[in-house]
Amino acid sequence: MRLLIAYDGTDFRGWARQPEVRTVAGVLEEALGRLVGKPPHLSVAGRTDAGVHARGQVASFPAPGHLDPERVQRALNAMLAPEVVVREARWAPQGFDARHSATSREYLYRIDTGPVPDPFDARYVWHRPGELVVSSMRTAAGHLVGNHDFASFCRVPGRQAGTVRTLRTLTVVSKGDRVGIRAVAPSFLHQMVRSLAGTLAWVGDGRIDPDAMPGILAARSRGAAGPMAPAHGLTLVRVGYGRRR
């Protein structure tokens, strides 16, 4: 039997009381270990590196049948809230796997272009002072939507089984000093969204021409794209399940 857990969590690197824990999944495994005897191996729907936040994350793991999902939810929230909050815990359907059963992932990358950072949300936004030309960023994003080889936007292309992905949505919105980059796909390469965000930021400040995207894709080289955006500006906001397109 597999237990399904839906939760929200923030980056753990800044926690003085648990400095050794680097990811939300890591601390969740540790807490579950106290309930089931040893830390289980979680299957997690969306990749969240150290520094990346999750809202609407889903995980599943093999669990003994005597566990009460509601008790698990209460116990985890007592140990981990408010930094990690379990929204739901229940037995998963037969054959369900949080990672392999997911049909879409949605990420949001947020940039603060104001002159000084906001101390109240600096942990969740990349402070990059200076205006970004959003129209150019949107033009570049349009070239990247669709089925492409995203090797140029992957941290270590040679270690991936395949680098072709279908990017369903890549939008850029702005409001005041904030710029948001939203990306939706069935799956992403390792650090692909951070690479897309860093490249679009360089487009926005004029370092890369927006119409250079097809050439960057064709290069299949990480060095052809822009820099990797910092992890703390990225949040997994939704995981989709259901019929695949």
PDB file of C-alpha atoms in Angstrom:
ATOM      1  CA  MET A   1       0.000   0.000   0.000  1.00  0.00           C
ATOM      2  CA  ARG A   2       1.137   3.527  -0.754  1.00  0.00           C
ATOM      3  CA  LEU A   3       0.283   6.642   1.213  1.00  0.00           C
ATOM      4  CA  LEU A   4      -0.241   9.921  -0.673  1.00  0.00           C
ATOM      5  CA  ILE A   5       0.719  13.238   0.920  1.00  0.00           C
ATOM      6  CA  ALA A   6      -0.048  16.683  -0.533  1.00  0.00           C
ATOM      7  CA  TYR A   7       1.930  19.479   1.085  1.00  0.00           C
ATOM      8  CA  ASP A   8       3.369  22.990   0.871  1.00  0.00           C
ATOM      9  CA  GLY A   9       6.926  23.692   1.955  1.00  0.00           C
ATOM     10  CA  THR A  10       9.556  26.401   1.976  1.00  0.00           C
ATOM     11  CA  ASP A  11      13.320  26.185   1.593  1.00  0.00           C
ATOM     12  CA  PHE A  12      15.192  24.841   4.602  1.00  0.00           C
ATOM     13  CA  ARG A  13      18.660  26.294   4.150  1.00  0.00           C
ATOM     14  CA  GLY A  14      17.934  29.297   6.352  1.00  0.00           C
ATOM     15  CA  TRP A  15      16.772  27.280   9.337  1.00  0.00           C
ATOM     16  CA  ALA A  16      19.157  27.655  12.262  1.00  0.00           C
ATOM     17  CA  ARG A  17      17.474  24.853  14.167  1.00  0.00           C
ATOM     18  CA  GLN A  18      17.944  22.308  11.367  1.00  0.00           C
ATOM     19  CA  PRO A  19      21.004  23.517   9.434  1.00  0.00           C
ATOM     20  CA  GLU A  20      21.875  20.071   8.072  1.00  0.00           C
ATOM     21  CA  VAL A  21      18.569  19.619   6.193  1.00  0.00           C
ATOM     22  CA  ARG A  22      18.784  20.911   2.641  1.00  0.00           C
ATOM     23  CA  THR A  23      15.425  20.074   1.059  1.00  0.00           C
ATOM     24  CA  VAL A  24      11.754  19.937   1.988  1.00  0.00           C
ATOM     25  CA  ALA A  25      11.599  16.283   0.915  1.00  0.00           C
ATOM     26  CA  GLY A  26      14.588  15.498   3.127  1.00  0.00           C
ATOM     27  CA  VAL A  27      13.018  16.852   6.298  1.00  0.00           C
ATOM     28  CA  LEU A  28       9.697  15.205   5.419  1.00  0.00           C
ATOM     29  CA  GLU A  29      11.411  11.821   5.064  1.00  0.00           C
ATOM     30  CA  GLU A  30      13.100  12.328   8.424  1.00  0.00           C
ATOM     31  CA  ALA A  31       9.801  13.157  10.122  1.00  0.00           C
ATOM     32  CA  LEU A  32       8.048  10.175   8.521  1.00  0.00           C
ATOM     33  CA  GLY A  33      10.861   7.978   9.800  1.00  0.00           C
ATOM     34  CA  ARG A  34       9.743   8.759  13.335  1.00  0.00           C
ATOM     35  CA  LEU A  35       6.263   7.485  12.503  1.00  0.00           C
ATOM     36  CA  VAL A  36       7.080   4.333  10.504  1.00  0.00           C
ATOM     37  CA  GLY A  37      10.398   3.294  12.071  1.00  0.00           C
ATOM     38  CA  LYS A  38      12.798   4.385   9.335  1.00  0.00           C
ATOM     39  CA  PRO A  39      12.800   7.167   6.733  1.00  0.00           C
ATOM     40  CA  PRO A  40      10.825   5.960   3.677  1.00  0.00           C
ATOM     41  CA  HIS A  41      11.913   6.591   0.116  1.00  0.00           C
ATOM     42  CA  LEU A  42       9.565   9.265  -1.184  1.00  0.00           C
ATOM     43  CA  SER A  43       8.426   9.465  -4.775  1.00  0.00           C
ATOM     44  CA  VAL A  44       8.002  13.220  -5.238  1.00  0.00           C
ATOM     45  CA  ALA A  45       6.016  14.742  -8.086  1.00  0.00           C
ATOM     46  CA  GLY A  46       8.187  17.783  -8.763  1.00  0.00           C
ATOM     47  CA  ARG A  47      11.921  18.288  -8.412  1.00  0.00           C
ATOM     48  CA  THR A  48      12.772  20.853  -5.730  1.00  0.00           C
ATOM     49  CA  ASP A  49      16.491  21.489  -5.308  1.00  0.00           C
ATOM     50  CA  ALA A  50      17.852  23.170  -2.206  1.00  0.00           C
ATOM     51  CA  GLY A  51      16.447  26.677  -2.102  1.00  0.00           C
ATOM     52  CA  VAL A  52      13.371  25.892  -4.232  1.00  0.00           C
ATOM     53  CA  HIS A  53       9.932  26.167  -2.630  1.00  0.00           C
ATOM     54  CA  ALA A  54       6.846  24.008  -3.186  1.00  0.00           C
ATOM     55  CA  ARG A  55       3.148  24.774  -3.040  1.00  0.00           C
ATOM     56  CA  GLY A  56       0.927  21.877  -3.980  1.00  0.00           C
ATOM     57  CA  GLN A  57       3.706  19.293  -3.930  1.00  0.00           C
ATOM     58  CA  VAL A  58       2.678  15.627  -3.901  1.00  0.00           C
ATOM     59  CA  ALA A  59       4.622  12.647  -2.553  1.00  0.00           C
ATOM     60  CA  SER A  60       3.875   8.949  -2.150  1.00  0.00           C
ATOM     61  CA  PHE A  61       5.655   6.087  -0.393  1.00  0.00           C
ATOM     62  CA  PRO A  62       5.098   2.443   0.636  1.00  0.00           C
ATOM     63  CA  ALA A  63       3.507   2.429   4.090  1.00  0.00           C
ATOM     64  CA  PRO A  64       2.320  -0.224   6.545  1.00  0.00           C
ATOM     65  CA  GLY A  65      -1.424  -0.793   6.416  1.00  0.00           C
ATOM     66  CA  HIS A  66      -1.992   0.029  10.067  1.00  0.00           C
ATOM     67  CA  LEU A  67      -1.142   3.707   9.570  1.00  0.00           C
ATOM     68  CA  ASP A  68      -3.982   6.185   9.935  1.00  0.00           C
ATOM     69  CA  PRO A  69      -3.596   8.887   7.248  1.00  0.00           C
ATOM     70  CA  GLU A  70      -5.307  11.526   9.399  1.00  0.00           C
ATOM     71  CA  ARG A  71      -2.961  10.757  12.278  1.00  0.00           C
ATOM     72  CA  VAL A  72       0.015  11.005   9.917  1.00  0.00           C
ATOM     73  CA  GLN A  73      -1.188  14.426   8.741  1.00  0.00           C
ATOM     74  CA  ARG A  74      -1.643  15.719  12.295  1.00  0.00           C
ATOM     75  CA  ALA A  75       1.721  14.350  13.441  1.00  0.00           C
ATOM     76  CA  LEU A  76       3.645  15.815  10.505  1.00  0.00           C
ATOM     77  CA  ASN A  77       2.056  19.228  10.946  1.00  0.00           C
ATOM     78  CA  ALA A  78       2.844  19.154  14.651  1.00  0.00           C
ATOM     79  CA  MET A  79       6.514  18.459  13.847  1.00  0.00           C
ATOM     80  CA  LEU A  80       7.019  20.640  10.766  1.00  0.00           C
ATOM     81  CA  ALA A  81       4.475  23.463  10.534  1.00  0.00           C
ATOM     82  CA  PRO A  82       4.506  26.273   9.577  1.00  0.00           C
ATOM     83  CA  GLU A  83       7.491  25.748   7.247  1.00  0.00           C
ATOM     84  CA  VAL A  84       5.945  22.527   5.886  1.00  0.00           C
ATOM     85  CA  VAL A  85       2.186  22.000   5.994  1.00  0.00           C
ATOM     86  CA  VAL A  86       0.538  18.722   4.948  1.00  0.00           C
ATOM     87  CA  ARG A  87      -2.756  19.616   3.266  1.00  0.00           C
ATOM     88  CA  GLU A  88      -3.930  16.063   2.717  1.00  0.00           C
ATOM     89  CA  ALA A  89      -2.885  12.496   3.531  1.00  0.00           C
ATOM     90  CA  ARG A  90      -4.750   9.458   2.213  1.00  0.00           C
ATOM     91  CA  TRP A  91      -4.260   6.023   0.747  1.00  0.00           C
ATOM     92  CA  ALA A  92      -3.304   6.217  -2.922  1.00  0.00           C
ATOM     93  CA  PRO A  93      -5.179   4.351  -5.668  1.00  0.00           C
ATOM     94  CA  GLN A  94      -3.728   1.077  -6.890  1.00  0.00           C
ATOM     95  CA  GLY A  95      -0.718   1.720  -9.131  1.00  0.00           C
ATOM     96  CA  PHE A  96      -0.418   5.395  -8.209  1.00  0.00           C
ATOM     97  CA  ASP A  97       3.023   6.963  -8.005  1.00  0.00           C
ATOM     98  CA  ALA A  98       3.348  10.676  -7.213  1.00  0.00           C
ATOM     99  CA  ARG A  99       6.108  11.170  -9.754  1.00  0.00           C
ATOM    100  CA  HIS A 100       5.267   8.791 -12.571  1.00  0.00           C
ATOM    101  CA  SER A 101       1.484   9.303 -12.476  1.00  0.00           C
ATOM    102  CA  ALA A 102       1.752  13.094 -12.773  1.00  0.00           C
ATOM    103  CA  THR A 103       0.755  14.528 -16.162  1.00  0.00           C
ATOM    104  CA  SER A 104       1.859  18.143 -15.665  1.00  0.00           C
ATOM    105  CA  ARG A 105       4.007  20.369 -13.464  1.00  0.00           C
ATOM    106  CA  GLU A 106       3.645  24.112 -13.117  1.00  0.00           C
ATOM    107  CA  TYR A 107       6.443  26.355 -11.823  1.00  0.00           C
ATOM    108  CA  LEU A 108       6.534  30.076 -11.098  1.00  0.00           C
ATOM    109  CA  TYR A 109       9.756  32.084 -11.048  1.00  0.00           C
ATOM    110  CA  ARG A 110       9.527  35.554  -9.471  1.00  0.00           C
ATOM    111  CA  ILE A 111      11.920  38.463 -10.023  1.00  0.00           C
ATOM    112  CA  ASP A 112      12.056  41.728  -8.097  1.00  0.00           C
ATOM    113  CA  THR A 113      13.481  44.520 -10.267  1.00  0.00           C
ATOM    114  CA  GLY A 114      13.179  47.255  -7.624  1.00  0.00           C
ATOM    115  CA  PRO A 115      16.196  49.225  -6.389  1.00  0.00           C
ATOM    116  CA  VAL A 116      16.278  47.512  -2.967  1.00  0.00           C
ATOM    117  CA  PRO A 117      15.045  44.069  -1.856  1.00  0.00           C
ATOM    118  CA  ASP A 118      11.926  43.596   0.238  1.00  0.00           C
ATOM    119  CA  PRO A 119      13.049  41.938   3.497  1.00  0.00           C
ATOM    120  CA  PHE A 120       9.646  40.302   3.985  1.00  0.00           C
ATOM    121  CA  ASP A 121       9.753  38.140   0.869  1.00  0.00           C
ATOM    122  CA  ALA A 122      13.415  38.190  -0.151  1.00  0.00           C
ATOM    123  CA  ARG A 123      13.625  34.435   0.458  1.00  0.00           C
ATOM    124  CA  TYR A 124      11.080  33.798  -2.288  1.00  0.00           C
ATOM    125  CA  VAL A 125      12.038  36.334  -4.983  1.00  0.00           C
ATOM    126  CA  TRP A 126      15.218  36.920  -6.989  1.00  0.00           C
ATOM    127  CA  HIS A 127      16.153  40.534  -6.373  1.00  0.00           C
ATOM    128  CA  ARG A 128      17.705  41.709  -9.623  1.00  0.00           C
ATOM    129  CA  PRO A 129      17.556  45.522  -9.698  1.00  0.00           C
ATOM    130  CA  GLY A 130      16.992  47.231 -13.013  1.00  0.00           C
ATOM    131  CA  GLU A 131      14.110  47.342 -15.479  1.00  0.00           C
ATOM    132  CA  LEU A 132      13.458  44.318 -17.704  1.00  0.00           C
ATOM    133  CA  VAL A 133      11.896  44.684 -21.145  1.00  0.00           C
ATOM    134  CA  VAL A 134       8.983  42.294 -20.713  1.00  0.00           C
ATOM    135  CA  SER A 135       7.911  42.476 -24.379  1.00  0.00           C
ATOM    136  CA  SER A 136      11.296  41.079 -25.440  1.00  0.00           C
ATOM    137  CA  MET A 137      11.055  38.346 -22.816  1.00  0.00           C
ATOM    138  CA  ARG A 138       7.640  37.355 -24.164  1.00  0.00           C
ATOM    139  CA  THR A 139       8.966  37.167 -27.704  1.00  0.00           C
ATOM    140  CA  ALA A 140      11.784  34.888 -26.570  1.00  0.00           C
ATOM    141  CA  ALA A 141       9.380  32.737 -24.550  1.00  0.00           C
ATOM    142  CA  GLY A 142       7.229  32.223 -27.639  1.00  0.00           C
ATOM    143  CA  HIS A 143      10.169  30.610 -29.445  1.00  0.00           C
ATOM    144  CA  LEU A 144      10.602  28.119 -26.590  1.00  0.00           C
ATOM    145  CA  VAL A 145       7.032  26.856 -26.283  1.00  0.00           C
ATOM    146  CA  GLY A 146       6.465  23.459 -27.894  1.00  0.00           C
ATOM    147  CA  ASN A 147       8.380  20.231 -28.328  1.00  0.00           C
ATOM    148  CA  HIS A 148      12.133  20.926 -28.415  1.00  0.00           C
ATOM    149  CA  ASP A 149      15.482  19.547 -27.373  1.00  0.00           C
ATOM    150  CA  PHE A 150      16.225  21.590 -24.238  1.00  0.00           C
ATOM    151  CA  ALA A 151      19.799  20.389 -23.735  1.00  0.00           C
ATOM    152  CA  SER A 152      20.946  24.039 -23.681  1.00  0.00           C
ATOM    153  CA  PHE A 153      18.680  24.608 -20.674  1.00  0.00           C
ATOM    154  CA  CYS A 154      19.766  21.594 -18.645  1.00  0.00           C
ATOM    155  CA  ARG A 155      22.463  21.624 -15.968  1.00  0.00           C
ATOM    156  CA  VAL A 156      24.226  18.437 -17.114  1.00  0.00           C
ATOM    157  CA  PRO A 157      22.772  17.368 -20.493  1.00  0.00           C
ATOM    158  CA  GLY A 158      24.976  14.283 -20.810  1.00  0.00           C
ATOM    159  CA  ARG A 159      23.498  12.738 -17.664  1.00  0.00           C
ATOM    160  CA  GLN A 160      19.913  12.950 -18.888  1.00  0.00           C
ATOM    161  CA  ALA A 161      18.333   9.943 -20.566  1.00  0.00           C
ATOM    162  CA  GLY A 162      16.772  12.322 -23.088  1.00  0.00           C
ATOM    163  CA  THR A 163      16.602  16.088 -23.348  1.00  0.00           C
ATOM    164  CA  VAL A 164      13.482  16.535 -25.503  1.00  0.00           C
ATOM    165  CA  ARG A 165      10.584  18.037 -23.575  1.00  0.00           C
ATOM    166  CA  THR A 166       7.220  19.611 -24.450  1.00  0.00           C
ATOM    167  CA  LEU A 167       6.885  23.049 -22.909  1.00  0.00           C
ATOM    168  CA  ARG A 168       3.151  23.724 -22.954  1.00  0.00           C
ATOM    169  CA  THR A 169       3.253  27.199 -21.446  1.00  0.00           C
ATOM    170  CA  LEU A 170       5.938  29.829 -20.878  1.00  0.00           C
ATOM    171  CA  THR A 171       4.497  33.219 -20.001  1.00  0.00           C
ATOM    172  CA  VAL A 172       5.960  36.444 -18.629  1.00  0.00           C
ATOM    173  CA  VAL A 173       3.826  38.873 -16.623  1.00  0.00           C
ATOM    174  CA  SER A 174       4.768  42.073 -14.812  1.00  0.00           C
ATOM    175  CA  LYS A 175       3.195  44.248 -12.152  1.00  0.00           C
ATOM    176  CA  GLY A 176       5.153  47.141 -10.758  1.00  0.00           C
ATOM    177  CA  ASP A 177       8.633  45.957  -9.831  1.00  0.00           C
ATOM    178  CA  ARG A 178       7.679  42.275 -10.048  1.00  0.00           C
ATOM    179  CA  VAL A 179       8.127  39.983 -13.038  1.00  0.00           C
ATOM    180  CA  GLY A 180       6.731  36.458 -12.992  1.00  0.00           C
ATOM    181  CA  ILE A 181       7.731  33.634 -15.342  1.00  0.00           C
ATOM    182  CA  ARG A 182       5.275  30.731 -15.461  1.00  0.00           C
ATOM    183  CA  ALA A 183       6.250  27.397 -17.023  1.00  0.00           C
ATOM    184  CA  VAL A 184       4.031  24.336 -17.511  1.00  0.00           C
ATOM    185  CA  ALA A 185       5.100  20.981 -18.968  1.00  0.00           C
ATOM    186  CA  PRO A 186       4.508  17.272 -18.413  1.00  0.00           C
ATOM    187  CA  SER A 187       8.086  17.105 -17.099  1.00  0.00           C
ATOM    188  CA  PHE A 188      11.215  19.247 -16.907  1.00  0.00           C
ATOM    189  CA  LEU A 189      14.950  18.615 -17.100  1.00  0.00           C
ATOM    190  CA  HIS A 190      17.187  19.157 -14.099  1.00  0.00           C
ATOM    191  CA  GLN A 191      17.229  22.912 -13.328  1.00  0.00           C
ATOM    192  CA  MET A 192      15.538  23.639 -16.651  1.00  0.00           C
ATOM    193  CA  VAL A 193      13.147  26.266 -15.258  1.00  0.00           C
ATOM    194  CA  ARG A 194      15.972  28.158 -13.550  1.00  0.00           C
ATOM    195  CA  SER A 195      17.902  28.110 -16.832  1.00  0.00           C
ATOM    196  CA  LEU A 196      14.873  29.429 -18.715  1.00  0.00           C
ATOM    197  CA  ALA A 197      14.384  32.187 -16.131  1.00  0.00           C
ATOM    198  CA  GLY A 198      18.019  33.253 -16.215  1.00  0.00           C
ATOM    199  CA  THR A 199      18.030  33.323 -20.018  1.00  0.00           C
ATOM    200  CA  LEU A 200      14.815  35.347 -20.199  1.00  0.00           C
ATOM    201  CA  ALA A 201      16.269  37.806 -17.676  1.00  0.00           C
ATOM    202  CA  TRP A 202      19.257  38.314 -19.969  1.00  0.00           C
ATOM    203  CA  VAL A 203      16.841  38.879 -22.850  1.00  0.00           C
ATOM    204  CA  GLY A 204      15.001  41.408 -20.714  1.00  0.00           C
ATOM    205  CA  ASP A 205      18.112  43.441 -20.014  1.00  0.00           C
ATOM    206  CA  GLY A 206      19.339  43.315 -23.614  1.00  0.00           C
ATOM    207  CA  ARG A 207      22.201  40.828 -23.320  1.00  0.00           C
ATOM    208  CA  ILE A 208      20.507  38.234 -25.558  1.00  0.00           C
ATOM    209  CA  ASP A 209      18.377  38.941 -28.620  1.00  0.00           C
ATOM    210  CA  PRO A 210      14.867  37.471 -28.204  1.00  0.00           C
ATOM    211  CA  ASP A 211      15.041  35.914 -31.667  1.00  0.00           C
ATOM    212  CA  ALA A 212      18.216  34.033 -30.726  1.00  0.00           C
ATOM    213  CA  MET A 213      16.234  31.298 -28.977  1.00  0.00           C
ATOM    214  CA  PRO A 214      16.025  28.887 -31.948  1.00  0.00           C
ATOM    215  CA  GLY A 215      19.802  29.055 -32.315  1.00  0.00           C
ATOM    216  CA  ILE A 216      20.312  28.469 -28.587  1.00  0.00           C
ATOM    217  CA  LEU A 217      18.073  25.404 -28.753  1.00  0.00           C
ATOM    218  CA  ALA A 218      19.935  24.111 -31.808  1.00  0.00           C
ATOM    219  CA  ALA A 219      23.314  24.518 -30.093  1.00  0.00           C
ATOM    220  CA  ARG A 220      22.428  21.856 -27.486  1.00  0.00           C
ATOM    221  CA  SER A 221      25.040  23.437 -25.192  1.00  0.00           C
ATOM    222  CA  ARG A 222      24.489  24.895 -21.748  1.00  0.00           C
ATOM    223  CA  GLY A 223      27.013  27.596 -22.566  1.00  0.00           C
ATOM    224  CA  ALA A 224      24.801  28.940 -25.360  1.00  0.00           C
ATOM    225  CA  ALA A 225      22.016  29.996 -22.978  1.00  0.00           C
ATOM    226  CA  GLY A 226      21.924  32.571 -20.205  1.00  0.00           C
ATOM    227  CA  PRO A 227      22.881  32.012 -16.550  1.00  0.00           C
ATOM    228  CA  MET A 228      21.124  29.815 -14.023  1.00  0.00           C
ATOM    229  CA  ALA A 229      18.718  31.940 -11.983  1.00  0.00           C
ATOM    230  CA  PRO A 230      19.013  31.578  -8.188  1.00  0.00           C
ATOM    231  CA  ALA A 231      17.023  28.727  -6.655  1.00  0.00           C
ATOM    232  CA  HIS A 232      15.107  30.775  -4.084  1.00  0.00           C
ATOM    233  CA  GLY A 233      13.022  32.593  -6.720  1.00  0.00           C
ATOM    234  CA  LEU A 234      11.436  29.343  -7.919  1.00  0.00           C
ATOM    235  CA  THR A 235       8.257  27.731  -6.599  1.00  0.00           C
ATOM    236  CA  LEU A 236       6.498  24.561  -7.724  1.00  0.00           C
ATOM    237  CA  VAL A 237       2.879  25.724  -7.648  1.00  0.00           C
ATOM    238  CA  ARG A 238       0.842  22.835  -9.029  1.00  0.00           C
ATOM    239  CA  VAL A 239       1.043  19.167 -10.032  1.00  0.00           C
ATOM    240  CA  GLY A 240      -1.572  17.785 -12.405  1.00  0.00           C
ATOM    241  CA  TYR A 241      -2.961  14.263 -12.570  1.00  0.00           C
ATOM    242  CA  GLY A 242      -5.394  12.780 -15.002  1.00  0.00           C
ATOM    243  CA  ARG A 243      -5.549  12.156 -18.733  1.00  0.00           C
ATOM    244  CA  ARG A 244      -2.334  12.848 -20.633  1.00  0.00           C
ATOM    245  CA  ARG A 245      -2.583  15.142 -23.624  1.00  0.00           C
TER     246      ARG A 245
END
